[in-house]
């Protein structure tokens, strides 16, 4: 089992869909990361070891079951291996940003074995609708 992700971070995407990840989420070296469709409208980002564990769990699902099949297809068809640029940013790209409604401001949250990237307004709405505290109104830029 790999490391555990936690915390909440606010970042801005540049106009090409590049994102500088918080150093608290990364190890000293730049790990191999996989991004895929998360729940509730976010992107889920897994380090390689945790991604492989997720794939093993998917292999144990029953592909004959329509719900399992749909989930397997959603996860595997949305997976992209991320690359870091020379400045240490990951490139989500314009297509992913458009699909997930990312404008400029994103919220990154740690979620145990992975972290999620949310459009900040969508994350605030999610928190509000679920009775959670997002800190969005109190954040410092």
Short mmCIF file of C-alpha atoms in Angstrom, two decimals:
data_model
loop_
_atom_site.label_atom_id
_atom_site.label_comp_id
_atom_site.label_asym_id
_atom_site.label_seq_id
_atom_site.Cartn_x
_atom_site.Cartn_y
_atom_site.Cartn_z
CA UNK A 1 0.00 0.00 0.00
CA UNK A 2 1.31 3.41 -0.97
CA UNK A 3 1.07 6.76 0.67
CA UNK A 4 -2.09 8.45 1.86
CA UNK A 5 -3.27 11.73 0.34
CA UNK A 6 -5.04 14.41 2.34
CA UNK A 7 -5.48 18.16 2.43
CA UNK A 8 -7.14 20.75 0.22
CA UNK A 9 -5.33 23.03 -2.20
CA UNK A 10 -6.40 25.81 -4.54
CA UNK A 11 -4.64 26.26 -7.86
CA UNK A 12 -5.07 27.91 -11.25
CA UNK A 13 -4.82 26.22 -14.62
CA UNK A 14 -3.04 28.06 -17.38
CA UNK A 15 -4.65 28.55 -20.80
CA UNK A 16 -3.17 25.27 -22.09
CA UNK A 17 -4.61 23.20 -19.22
CA UNK A 18 -1.36 22.89 -17.28
CA UNK A 19 -1.45 22.58 -13.51
CA UNK A 20 1.28 22.91 -10.90
CA UNK A 21 0.53 20.30 -8.25
CA UNK A 22 1.10 21.10 -4.58
CA UNK A 23 4.47 19.82 -3.43
CA UNK A 24 2.75 18.20 -0.41
CA UNK A 25 1.11 15.73 -2.81
CA UNK A 26 4.31 14.71 -4.55
CA UNK A 27 7.28 12.72 -3.42
CA UNK A 28 10.75 14.09 -4.06
CA UNK A 29 10.77 12.65 -7.55
CA UNK A 30 7.95 13.09 -10.03
CA UNK A 31 5.86 9.92 -9.84
CA UNK A 32 3.99 8.32 -12.70
CA UNK A 33 0.40 9.53 -12.38
CA UNK A 34 -2.83 8.39 -14.01
CA UNK A 35 -5.89 10.59 -14.30
CA UNK A 36 -9.36 9.17 -14.83
CA UNK A 37 -13.00 9.99 -14.40
CA UNK A 38 -13.82 10.35 -10.73
CA UNK A 39 -17.14 10.44 -8.97
CA UNK A 40 -19.46 13.46 -8.82
CA UNK A 41 -17.81 15.36 -11.69
CA UNK A 42 -14.16 15.42 -10.63
CA UNK A 43 -10.97 13.92 -11.97
CA UNK A 44 -9.24 11.24 -9.90
CA UNK A 45 -5.44 11.09 -9.98
CA UNK A 46 -3.65 7.92 -8.88
CA UNK A 47 0.06 7.21 -8.48
CA UNK A 48 1.13 4.12 -10.41
CA UNK A 49 1.00 1.65 -7.51
CA UNK A 50 -2.51 2.68 -6.45
CA UNK A 51 -3.64 2.76 -10.07
CA UNK A 52 -2.48 -0.83 -10.52
CA UNK A 53 -4.43 -1.81 -7.39
CA UNK A 54 -7.54 -0.17 -8.87
CA UNK A 55 -7.05 -2.06 -12.13
CA UNK A 56 -6.76 -5.34 -10.17
CA UNK A 57 -10.07 -4.56 -8.45
CA UNK A 58 -11.68 -3.87 -11.84
CA UNK A 59 -10.44 -7.23 -13.13
CA UNK A 60 -12.32 -8.89 -10.27
CA UNK A 61 -15.65 -7.35 -11.30
CA UNK A 62 -18.12 -9.37 -13.36
CA UNK A 63 -18.08 -7.98 -16.90
CA UNK A 64 -21.37 -9.80 -17.56
CA UNK A 65 -23.05 -7.56 -14.98
CA UNK A 66 -24.28 -4.37 -16.74
CA UNK A 67 -23.38 -2.05 -13.82
CA UNK A 68 -19.88 -3.54 -13.45
CA UNK A 69 -19.37 -3.39 -17.21
CA UNK A 70 -20.38 0.27 -17.34
CA UNK A 71 -18.02 1.15 -14.49
CA UNK A 72 -15.11 -0.76 -16.06
CA UNK A 73 -15.70 1.01 -19.38
CA UNK A 74 -15.95 4.44 -17.76
CA UNK A 75 -12.72 4.03 -15.80
CA UNK A 76 -10.62 2.43 -18.51
CA UNK A 77 -11.81 4.68 -21.35
CA UNK A 78 -11.13 7.85 -19.35
CA UNK A 79 -7.63 6.92 -18.15
CA UNK A 80 -4.71 9.07 -19.29
CA UNK A 81 -1.10 8.75 -18.17
CA UNK A 82 0.05 12.21 -17.11
CA UNK A 83 3.38 13.74 -17.96
CA UNK A 84 5.27 16.48 -16.18
CA UNK A 85 6.73 19.35 -18.16
CA UNK A 86 10.08 21.00 -17.44
CA UNK A 87 8.47 23.34 -14.90
CA UNK A 88 6.94 20.45 -12.95
CA UNK A 89 3.39 20.97 -14.18
CA UNK A 90 1.03 18.27 -15.37
CA UNK A 91 -0.80 18.74 -18.64
CA UNK A 92 -4.50 18.00 -18.38
CA UNK A 93 -5.11 19.54 -21.78
CA UNK A 94 -7.95 21.53 -23.24
CA UNK A 95 -10.17 18.52 -24.00
CA UNK A 96 -10.14 17.24 -20.41
CA UNK A 97 -10.64 20.76 -19.05
CA UNK A 98 -13.61 21.31 -21.34
CA UNK A 99 -15.15 17.92 -20.50
CA UNK A 100 -14.95 18.54 -16.75
CA UNK A 101 -15.89 22.22 -16.88
CA UNK A 102 -12.52 23.45 -15.65
CA UNK A 103 -12.16 27.14 -16.33
CA UNK A 104 -9.22 28.51 -14.35
CA UNK A 105 -9.62 27.84 -10.64
CA UNK A 106 -9.44 24.24 -9.43
CA UNK A 107 -9.56 22.66 -6.00
CA UNK A 108 -7.38 19.63 -5.32
CA UNK A 109 -8.33 17.38 -2.43
CA UNK A 110 -6.55 14.36 -1.00
CA UNK A 111 -8.73 11.25 -0.78
CA UNK A 112 -6.76 8.42 0.85
CA UNK A 113 -5.16 6.49 -2.06
CA UNK A 114 -5.59 9.24 -4.66
CA UNK A 115 -6.33 12.92 -5.03
CA UNK A 116 -9.11 14.64 -6.92
CA UNK A 117 -9.15 17.72 -9.11
CA UNK A 118 -12.40 19.70 -9.11
CA UNK A 119 -13.56 22.84 -10.79
CA UNK A 120 -13.61 25.11 -7.72
CA UNK A 121 -17.20 26.29 -8.24
CA UNK A 122 -18.38 22.69 -8.71
CA UNK A 123 -16.56 21.59 -5.56
CA UNK A 124 -18.18 24.40 -3.55
CA UNK A 125 -21.61 23.40 -4.89
CA UNK A 126 -20.90 19.74 -4.07
CA UNK A 127 -19.92 20.65 -0.51
CA UNK A 128 -22.98 22.85 -0.06
CA UNK A 129 -25.37 20.17 -1.34
CA UNK A 130 -23.80 17.55 0.94
CA UNK A 131 -23.53 19.67 4.09
CA UNK A 132 -19.74 19.80 3.93
CA UNK A 133 -17.46 22.73 4.70
CA UNK A 134 -15.51 23.73 1.59
CA UNK A 135 -13.62 26.77 2.95
CA UNK A 136 -14.04 28.27 -0.54
CA UNK A 137 -15.35 31.58 0.79
CA UNK A 138 -12.49 31.87 3.28
CA UNK A 139 -9.59 30.84 1.09
CA UNK A 140 -6.59 32.98 0.40
CA UNK A 141 -5.35 33.25 -3.17
#
